[in-house]
Amino acid sequence: MMDFERSSINAFADKFTTTTNPSIMSGSFFYLQNSIQRKVQKFGLKTNYEQDPTFAHHINKIAALAFLHPNDVGQGFDDLFNPLPQILHPLLNYFEDTYVGRNLLQGRSKPMFEIEFWNMNQRTTDLLMRTNNSAEGVSPTRQTGPHCVSTVLAMLTGKKPEDFQGKMNTQDPCSWSRVLQPYGMKLAYCPMDVRKLKFYMDKLIAFDDLFTLSYYTTLDPKEILADPDNAGWITGSHIVILHRNQIIDPVLGRTTPALEHECNDYHTKRIFRVVPCDYVRGL
């Protein structure tokens, strides 16, 4: 499962495709969503998207075309185009040229990325992964002592917490990302504020991906908003993994449905998405 970089796709196909071993590649739904979001910003639609739920729903419908049968995507796009507000037409034109193909008298032109590459219909039917990170099984590990960060890193990589202790600063996420890179991953910062995690959880679950969630373990706003000391310490906090719709908590050493975990009642400290180490954005 790959991103939507033409050079990466060509390199992969050249290396792994033979007459007896055809390369089977598919795009990640995560990267499809990201490409749409980048255009949302480019076309000046970010404020509308963030402040108008109906407008955001319209944009999400575009990505949802990935779940139609490949033979139905073209008609689905046409059915979607006219009812949507005109302000979305530049975004729709981009999507049509890049992912669907322009509708011409002789049929559709060839898009930059074939529908079969980014379509998720069969993968969803077969219960296969839709993102890179959902391919990685995360086995719950129970922490020993005050080592929640190193335990989370161990769960992400399949190593032991001891392998990370002393190699990173528990108050410095850049150092977490650095020790993850030899294992093919890094952390990408997700914009957030200190509202309780329950206000983010539904949207995070909808991404169907892999995140680390850090939250304060106090509910006292004076403690949360206090100045950090020289080591970056402010007040007590904890970190868990969100994998699709499950929280993996190093304290409990087991998984819990995300909407039922206690983290929802606490204020957000940091949210990071776990991404491939060659991803364009990240620490």
mmCIF file of C-alpha atoms in Angstrom:
data_model
loop_
_atom_site.group_PDB
_atom_site.id
_atom_site.type_symbol
_atom_site.label_atom_id
_atom_site.label_comp_id
_atom_site.label_asym_id
_atom_site.label_seq_id
_atom_site.Cartn_x
_atom_site.Cartn_y
_atom_site.Cartn_z
ATOM 1 C CA MET A 1 0.000 0.000 0.000
ATOM 2 C CA MET A 2 1.569 3.232 -1.190
ATOM 3 C CA ASP A 3 1.264 7.012 -1.209
ATOM 4 C CA PHE A 4 0.292 8.972 -4.332
ATOM 5 C CA GLU A 5 3.807 9.882 -5.503
ATOM 6 C CA ARG A 6 4.209 8.904 -9.140
ATOM 7 C CA SER A 7 7.978 8.461 -8.765
ATOM 8 C CA SER A 8 7.510 6.011 -5.884
ATOM 9 C CA ILE A 9 4.942 4.011 -7.811
ATOM 10 C CA ASN A 10 7.152 3.779 -10.894
ATOM 11 C CA ALA A 11 10.192 2.783 -8.851
ATOM 12 C CA PHE A 12 8.234 0.095 -7.029
ATOM 13 C CA ALA A 13 6.784 -1.293 -10.244
ATOM 14 C CA ASP A 14 10.188 -1.351 -11.956
ATOM 15 C CA LYS A 15 11.744 -3.237 -9.069
ATOM 16 C CA PHE A 16 9.055 -5.751 -8.210
ATOM 17 C CA THR A 17 7.131 -6.419 -11.417
ATOM 18 C CA THR A 18 8.152 -9.352 -13.598
ATOM 19 C CA THR A 19 6.317 -11.470 -16.143
ATOM 20 C CA THR A 20 5.828 -14.165 -13.518
ATOM 21 C CA ASN A 21 5.349 -11.883 -10.517
ATOM 22 C CA PRO A 22 3.075 -8.961 -11.396
ATOM 23 C CA SER A 23 3.184 -6.138 -8.901
ATOM 24 C CA ILE A 24 -0.051 -5.617 -7.010
ATOM 25 C CA MET A 25 -0.155 -2.065 -5.673
ATOM 26 C CA SER A 26 -2.874 -0.014 -4.095
ATOM 27 C CA GLY A 27 -3.047 3.494 -2.738
ATOM 28 C CA SER A 28 -3.699 4.301 0.893
ATOM 29 C CA PHE A 29 -7.030 5.930 1.786
ATOM 30 C CA PHE A 30 -5.068 7.989 4.300
ATOM 31 C CA TYR A 31 -2.990 9.548 1.496
ATOM 32 C CA LEU A 32 -6.071 10.063 -0.669
ATOM 33 C CA GLN A 33 -7.655 12.055 2.162
ATOM 34 C CA ASN A 34 -4.435 14.008 2.645
ATOM 35 C CA SER A 35 -4.250 14.951 -1.036
ATOM 36 C CA ILE A 36 -7.800 16.308 -0.825
ATOM 37 C CA GLN A 37 -6.993 18.226 2.353
ATOM 38 C CA ARG A 38 -3.949 19.844 0.734
ATOM 39 C CA LYS A 39 -6.158 21.117 -2.081
ATOM 40 C CA VAL A 40 -8.740 22.325 0.441
ATOM 41 C CA GLN A 41 -6.031 24.585 1.845
ATOM 42 C CA LYS A 42 -4.714 25.597 -1.584
ATOM 43 C CA PHE A 43 -8.176 26.676 -2.768
ATOM 44 C CA GLY A 44 -8.814 28.701 0.402
ATOM 45 C CA LEU A 45 -11.491 26.371 1.767
ATOM 46 C CA LYS A 46 -9.870 25.522 5.105
ATOM 47 C CA THR A 47 -11.993 27.898 7.199
ATOM 48 C CA ASN A 48 -15.216 26.680 5.584
ATOM 49 C CA TYR A 49 -14.169 23.089 6.206
ATOM 50 C CA GLU A 50 -13.340 23.672 9.867
ATOM 51 C CA GLN A 51 -16.323 25.867 10.751
ATOM 52 C CA ASP A 52 -19.175 24.524 8.609
ATOM 53 C CA PRO A 53 -20.116 20.855 9.289
ATOM 54 C CA THR A 54 -22.271 20.684 6.140
ATOM 55 C CA PHE A 55 -19.427 21.985 4.015
ATOM 56 C CA ALA A 56 -17.034 19.466 5.592
ATOM 57 C CA HIS A 57 -19.536 16.696 4.865
ATOM 58 C CA HIS A 58 -19.599 17.713 1.202
ATOM 59 C CA ILE A 59 -15.813 17.396 0.989
ATOM 60 C CA ASN A 60 -15.852 14.041 2.773
ATOM 61 C CA LYS A 61 -18.253 12.768 0.107
ATOM 62 C CA ILE A 62 -15.465 13.172 -2.460
ATOM 63 C CA ALA A 63 -13.136 10.811 -0.593
ATOM 64 C CA ALA A 64 -16.070 8.425 -0.066
ATOM 65 C CA LEU A 65 -16.059 7.726 -3.817
ATOM 66 C CA ALA A 66 -13.197 5.349 -2.997
ATOM 67 C CA PHE A 67 -15.717 2.897 -1.545
ATOM 68 C CA LEU A 68 -17.892 2.611 -4.656
ATOM 69 C CA HIS A 69 -17.312 -0.245 -7.074
ATOM 70 C CA PRO A 70 -14.632 0.898 -9.586
ATOM 71 C CA ASN A 71 -17.160 0.670 -12.426
ATOM 72 C CA ASP A 72 -19.488 3.042 -10.551
ATOM 73 C CA VAL A 73 -16.954 5.725 -9.590
ATOM 74 C CA GLY A 74 -17.322 7.773 -12.792
ATOM 75 C CA GLN A 75 -21.099 7.949 -12.537
ATOM 76 C CA GLY A 76 -20.854 8.525 -8.798
ATOM 77 C CA PHE A 77 -18.584 11.497 -9.416
ATOM 78 C CA ASP A 78 -20.962 12.946 -12.013
ATOM 79 C CA ASP A 79 -23.891 12.529 -9.610
ATOM 80 C CA LEU A 80 -21.884 14.300 -6.919
ATOM 81 C CA PHE A 81 -20.636 17.215 -9.024
ATOM 82 C CA ASN A 82 -23.798 19.176 -9.800
ATOM 83 C CA PRO A 83 -25.503 19.184 -6.350
ATOM 84 C CA LEU A 84 -22.357 20.434 -4.584
ATOM 85 C CA PRO A 85 -21.863 24.203 -4.196
ATOM 86 C CA GLN A 86 -19.940 25.984 -6.950
ATOM 87 C CA ILE A 87 -17.182 26.966 -4.530
ATOM 88 C CA LEU A 88 -16.148 23.291 -4.574
ATOM 89 C CA HIS A 89 -15.804 23.080 -8.361
ATOM 90 C CA PRO A 90 -12.022 23.772 -8.431
ATOM 91 C CA LEU A 91 -11.529 20.915 -5.943
ATOM 92 C CA LEU A 92 -13.835 18.649 -7.946
ATOM 93 C CA ASN A 93 -12.023 19.510 -11.187
ATOM 94 C CA TYR A 94 -8.707 18.583 -9.546
ATOM 95 C CA PHE A 95 -10.131 15.302 -8.293
ATOM 96 C CA GLU A 96 -11.618 14.444 -11.686
ATOM 97 C CA ASP A 97 -8.363 15.074 -13.575
ATOM 98 C CA THR A 98 -6.214 13.305 -10.997
ATOM 99 C CA TYR A 99 -8.304 10.335 -9.875
ATOM 100 C CA VAL A 100 -11.310 9.809 -12.176
ATOM 101 C CA GLY A 101 -10.494 11.120 -15.647
ATOM 102 C CA ARG A 102 -12.122 14.008 -17.466
ATOM 103 C CA ASN A 103 -15.480 13.105 -19.011
ATOM 104 C CA LEU A 104 -15.093 13.573 -22.781
ATOM 105 C CA LEU A 105 -17.321 12.748 -25.749
ATOM 106 C CA GLN A 106 -15.259 9.635 -26.473
ATOM 107 C CA GLY A 107 -15.296 8.554 -22.832
ATOM 108 C CA ARG A 108 -13.126 9.491 -19.886
ATOM 109 C CA SER A 109 -9.522 10.531 -20.276
ATOM 110 C CA LYS A 110 -6.857 8.642 -18.368
ATOM 111 C CA PRO A 111 -6.384 10.088 -14.859
ATOM 112 C CA MET A 112 -3.013 10.473 -13.203
ATOM 113 C CA PHE A 113 -3.922 7.625 -10.844
ATOM 114 C CA GLU A 114 -6.091 4.811 -12.141
ATOM 115 C CA ILE A 115 -9.312 4.192 -10.206
ATOM 116 C CA GLU A 116 -8.219 0.645 -9.405
ATOM 117 C CA PHE A 117 -5.129 2.006 -7.637
ATOM 118 C CA TRP A 118 -6.967 4.142 -5.067
ATOM 119 C CA ASN A 119 -10.307 2.342 -4.885
ATOM 120 C CA MET A 120 -11.124 0.709 -1.525
ATOM 121 C CA ASN A 121 -14.279 -1.213 -2.476
ATOM 122 C CA GLN A 122 -12.737 -4.671 -2.783
ATOM 123 C CA ARG A 123 -10.365 -4.135 0.127
ATOM 124 C CA THR A 124 -13.285 -3.195 2.355
ATOM 125 C CA THR A 125 -15.309 -6.178 1.143
ATOM 126 C CA ASP A 126 -12.342 -8.464 1.882
ATOM 127 C CA LEU A 127 -11.719 -6.750 5.257
ATOM 128 C CA LEU A 128 -8.213 -5.817 4.150
ATOM 129 C CA MET A 129 -6.257 -2.779 5.300
ATOM 130 C CA ARG A 130 -7.138 0.656 3.957
ATOM 131 C CA THR A 131 -4.095 2.395 5.430
ATOM 132 C CA ASN A 132 -0.433 1.529 5.862
ATOM 133 C CA ASN A 133 -0.585 1.547 9.611
ATOM 134 C CA SER A 134 -3.551 -0.751 10.038
ATOM 135 C CA ALA A 135 -1.316 -3.462 8.569
ATOM 136 C CA GLU A 136 0.835 -3.372 11.642
ATOM 137 C CA GLY A 137 -0.411 -5.459 14.540
ATOM 138 C CA VAL A 138 0.128 -3.711 17.870
ATOM 139 C CA SER A 139 0.415 -6.196 20.732
ATOM 140 C CA PRO A 140 -0.555 -4.797 24.152
ATOM 141 C CA THR A 141 2.315 -4.615 26.637
ATOM 142 C CA ARG A 142 1.955 -3.711 30.282
ATOM 143 C CA GLN A 143 4.437 -1.141 31.510
ATOM 144 C CA THR A 144 6.597 -1.663 34.576
ATOM 145 C CA GLY A 145 7.455 1.488 36.496
ATOM 146 C CA PRO A 146 7.039 5.030 35.126
ATOM 147 C CA HIS A 147 7.866 4.122 31.543
ATOM 148 C CA CYS A 148 4.701 4.701 29.510
ATOM 149 C CA VAL A 149 6.508 6.411 26.599
ATOM 150 C CA SER A 150 9.106 3.670 26.140
ATOM 151 C CA THR A 151 6.364 1.030 26.457
ATOM 152 C CA VAL A 152 4.302 2.735 23.731
ATOM 153 C CA LEU A 153 7.367 2.890 21.468
ATOM 154 C CA ALA A 154 7.989 -0.796 22.158
ATOM 155 C CA MET A 155 4.416 -1.694 21.215
ATOM 156 C CA LEU A 156 4.720 0.238 17.955
ATOM 157 C CA THR A 157 7.949 -1.499 16.970
ATOM 158 C CA GLY A 158 7.576 -4.960 18.500
ATOM 159 C CA LYS A 159 10.670 -4.375 20.665
ATOM 160 C CA LYS A 160 11.128 -4.178 24.448
ATOM 161 C CA PRO A 161 10.656 -0.979 26.501
ATOM 162 C CA GLU A 162 14.259 -1.322 27.669
ATOM 163 C CA ASP A 163 15.399 -0.847 24.076
ATOM 164 C CA PHE A 164 14.221 2.785 24.220
ATOM 165 C CA GLN A 165 14.924 3.791 27.793
ATOM 166 C CA GLY A 166 17.820 6.222 27.947
ATOM 167 C CA LYS A 167 17.725 6.772 24.169
ATOM 168 C CA MET A 168 15.062 9.469 24.114
ATOM 169 C CA ASN A 169 13.681 12.256 26.288
ATOM 170 C CA THR A 170 10.185 11.439 27.551
ATOM 171 C CA GLN A 171 9.327 15.165 27.324
ATOM 172 C CA ASP A 172 10.630 15.556 23.736
ATOM 173 C CA PRO A 173 8.449 14.004 20.995
ATOM 174 C CA CYS A 174 11.138 14.742 18.393
ATOM 175 C CA SER A 175 13.330 12.197 20.154
ATOM 176 C CA TRP A 176 10.460 9.663 20.085
ATOM 177 C CA SER A 177 10.151 10.130 16.347
ATOM 178 C CA ARG A 178 13.910 9.798 15.903
ATOM 179 C CA VAL A 179 14.099 6.396 17.632
ATOM 180 C CA LEU A 180 11.130 5.155 15.562
ATOM 181 C CA GLN A 181 12.764 5.913 12.211
ATOM 182 C CA PRO A 182 15.015 2.798 12.127
ATOM 183 C CA TYR A 183 11.746 0.831 12.250
ATOM 184 C CA GLY A 184 10.301 2.594 9.201
ATOM 185 C CA MET A 185 8.019 5.068 10.962
ATOM 186 C CA LYS A 186 7.920 8.520 12.501
ATOM 187 C CA LEU A 187 5.430 10.861 14.179
ATOM 188 C CA ALA A 188 3.418 13.579 12.468
ATOM 189 C CA TYR A 189 1.967 16.315 14.660
ATOM 190 C CA CYS A 190 -1.811 16.753 14.630
ATOM 191 C CA PRO A 191 -3.083 20.288 15.359
ATOM 192 C CA MET A 192 -5.042 20.363 18.612
ATOM 193 C CA ASP A 193 -5.631 22.333 21.796
ATOM 194 C CA VAL A 194 -6.230 21.310 25.422
ATOM 195 C CA ARG A 195 -9.912 20.433 25.070
ATOM 196 C CA LYS A 196 -10.824 16.976 26.359
ATOM 197 C CA LEU A 197 -9.984 14.064 24.103
ATOM 198 C CA LYS A 198 -13.640 13.109 23.761
ATOM 199 C CA PHE A 199 -14.066 16.098 21.448
ATOM 200 C CA TYR A 200 -11.476 14.637 19.052
ATOM 201 C CA MET A 201 -12.146 10.930 19.375
ATOM 202 C CA ASP A 202 -14.879 10.442 16.761
ATOM 203 C CA LYS A 203 -12.825 12.196 14.092
ATOM 204 C CA LEU A 204 -9.679 10.259 15.000
ATOM 205 C CA ILE A 205 -11.565 6.963 14.823
ATOM 206 C CA ALA A 206 -12.910 7.927 11.395
ATOM 207 C CA PHE A 207 -9.328 8.076 10.070
ATOM 208 C CA ASP A 208 -9.080 4.329 10.797
ATOM 209 C CA ASP A 209 -5.360 4.653 11.448
ATOM 210 C CA LEU A 210 -2.635 4.660 14.090
ATOM 211 C CA PHE A 211 -2.082 7.510 16.576
ATOM 212 C CA THR A 212 -0.428 8.219 19.907
ATOM 213 C CA LEU A 213 -2.576 10.228 22.312
ATOM 214 C CA SER A 214 -1.035 12.064 25.248
ATOM 215 C CA TYR A 215 -3.259 13.593 27.899
ATOM 216 C CA TYR A 216 -2.908 15.332 31.238
ATOM 217 C CA THR A 217 -3.836 13.234 34.256
ATOM 218 C CA THR A 218 -5.037 16.241 36.239
ATOM 219 C CA LEU A 219 -8.248 18.150 35.657
ATOM 220 C CA ASP A 220 -6.903 21.294 37.361
ATOM 221 C CA PRO A 221 -6.561 24.008 34.652
ATOM 222 C CA LYS A 222 -4.016 25.915 36.751
ATOM 223 C CA GLU A 223 -1.674 22.923 36.674
ATOM 224 C CA ILE A 224 -2.204 22.310 32.957
ATOM 225 C CA LEU A 225 -1.544 25.952 32.026
ATOM 226 C CA ALA A 226 1.436 26.434 34.347
ATOM 227 C CA ASP A 227 4.902 27.184 32.947
ATOM 228 C CA PRO A 228 7.145 24.142 32.386
ATOM 229 C CA ASP A 229 10.305 23.638 34.402
ATOM 230 C CA ASN A 230 13.781 23.439 32.841
ATOM 231 C CA ALA A 231 13.235 19.810 31.813
ATOM 232 C CA GLY A 232 9.918 20.611 30.111
ATOM 233 C CA TRP A 233 7.804 19.132 32.924
ATOM 234 C CA ILE A 234 4.418 20.740 33.538
ATOM 235 C CA THR A 235 2.247 18.182 35.297
ATOM 236 C CA GLY A 236 1.440 14.488 35.190
ATOM 237 C CA SER A 237 0.419 12.989 31.874
ATOM 238 C CA HIS A 238 -0.061 9.644 30.175
ATOM 239 C CA ILE A 239 0.242 8.286 26.646
ATOM 240 C CA VAL A 240 -1.784 5.588 24.894
ATOM 241 C CA ILE A 241 -2.076 4.219 21.369
ATOM 242 C CA LEU A 242 -5.219 4.611 19.277
ATOM 243 C CA HIS A 243 -5.303 1.858 16.656
ATOM 244 C CA ARG A 244 -8.373 2.251 14.450
ATOM 245 C CA ASN A 245 -11.165 2.211 17.092
ATOM 246 C CA GLN A 246 -9.247 0.686 19.990
ATOM 247 C CA ILE A 247 -7.139 2.255 22.732
ATOM 248 C CA ILE A 248 -4.065 0.278 23.765
ATOM 249 C CA ASP A 249 -3.071 1.419 27.249
ATOM 250 C CA PRO A 250 0.370 0.467 28.625
ATOM 251 C CA VAL A 251 -0.896 0.788 32.205
ATOM 252 C CA LEU A 252 -3.689 -1.723 31.604
ATOM 253 C CA GLY A 253 -1.729 -3.887 29.181
ATOM 254 C CA ARG A 254 -4.830 -4.496 27.068
ATOM 255 C CA THR A 255 -7.127 -2.892 24.497
ATOM 256 C CA THR A 256 -10.307 -0.948 25.243
ATOM 257 C CA PRO A 257 -12.935 0.442 22.837
ATOM 258 C CA ALA A 258 -11.770 3.990 22.178
ATOM 259 C CA LEU A 259 -15.004 5.700 23.210
ATOM 260 C CA GLU A 260 -15.025 3.825 26.538
ATOM 261 C CA HIS A 261 -11.468 4.582 27.670
ATOM 262 C CA GLU A 262 -10.926 7.035 30.524
ATOM 263 C CA CYS A 263 -8.719 9.259 28.340
ATOM 264 C CA ASN A 264 -11.868 10.816 26.865
ATOM 265 C CA ASP A 265 -12.470 12.654 30.148
ATOM 266 C CA TYR A 266 -9.016 14.242 30.286
ATOM 267 C CA HIS A 267 -7.474 17.219 28.549
ATOM 268 C CA THR A 268 -5.344 16.718 25.445
ATOM 269 C CA LYS A 269 -1.591 17.208 25.632
ATOM 270 C CA ARG A 270 -0.376 15.919 22.249
ATOM 271 C CA ILE A 271 -1.722 13.911 19.322
ATOM 272 C CA PHE A 272 0.614 12.339 16.794
ATOM 273 C CA ARG A 273 -0.146 10.222 13.777
ATOM 274 C CA VAL A 274 2.266 7.361 13.166
ATOM 275 C CA VAL A 275 3.339 7.633 9.524
ATOM 276 C CA PRO A 276 5.949 5.962 7.253
ATOM 277 C CA CYS A 277 9.402 7.459 7.770
ATOM 278 C CA ASP A 278 9.515 8.708 4.164
ATOM 279 C CA TYR A 279 6.238 10.572 4.529
ATOM 280 C CA VAL A 280 6.528 14.217 3.477
ATOM 281 C CA ARG A 281 5.420 15.580 6.860
ATOM 282 C CA GLY A 282 6.559 14.626 10.339
ATOM 283 C CA LEU A 283 9.036 15.225 13.137
#
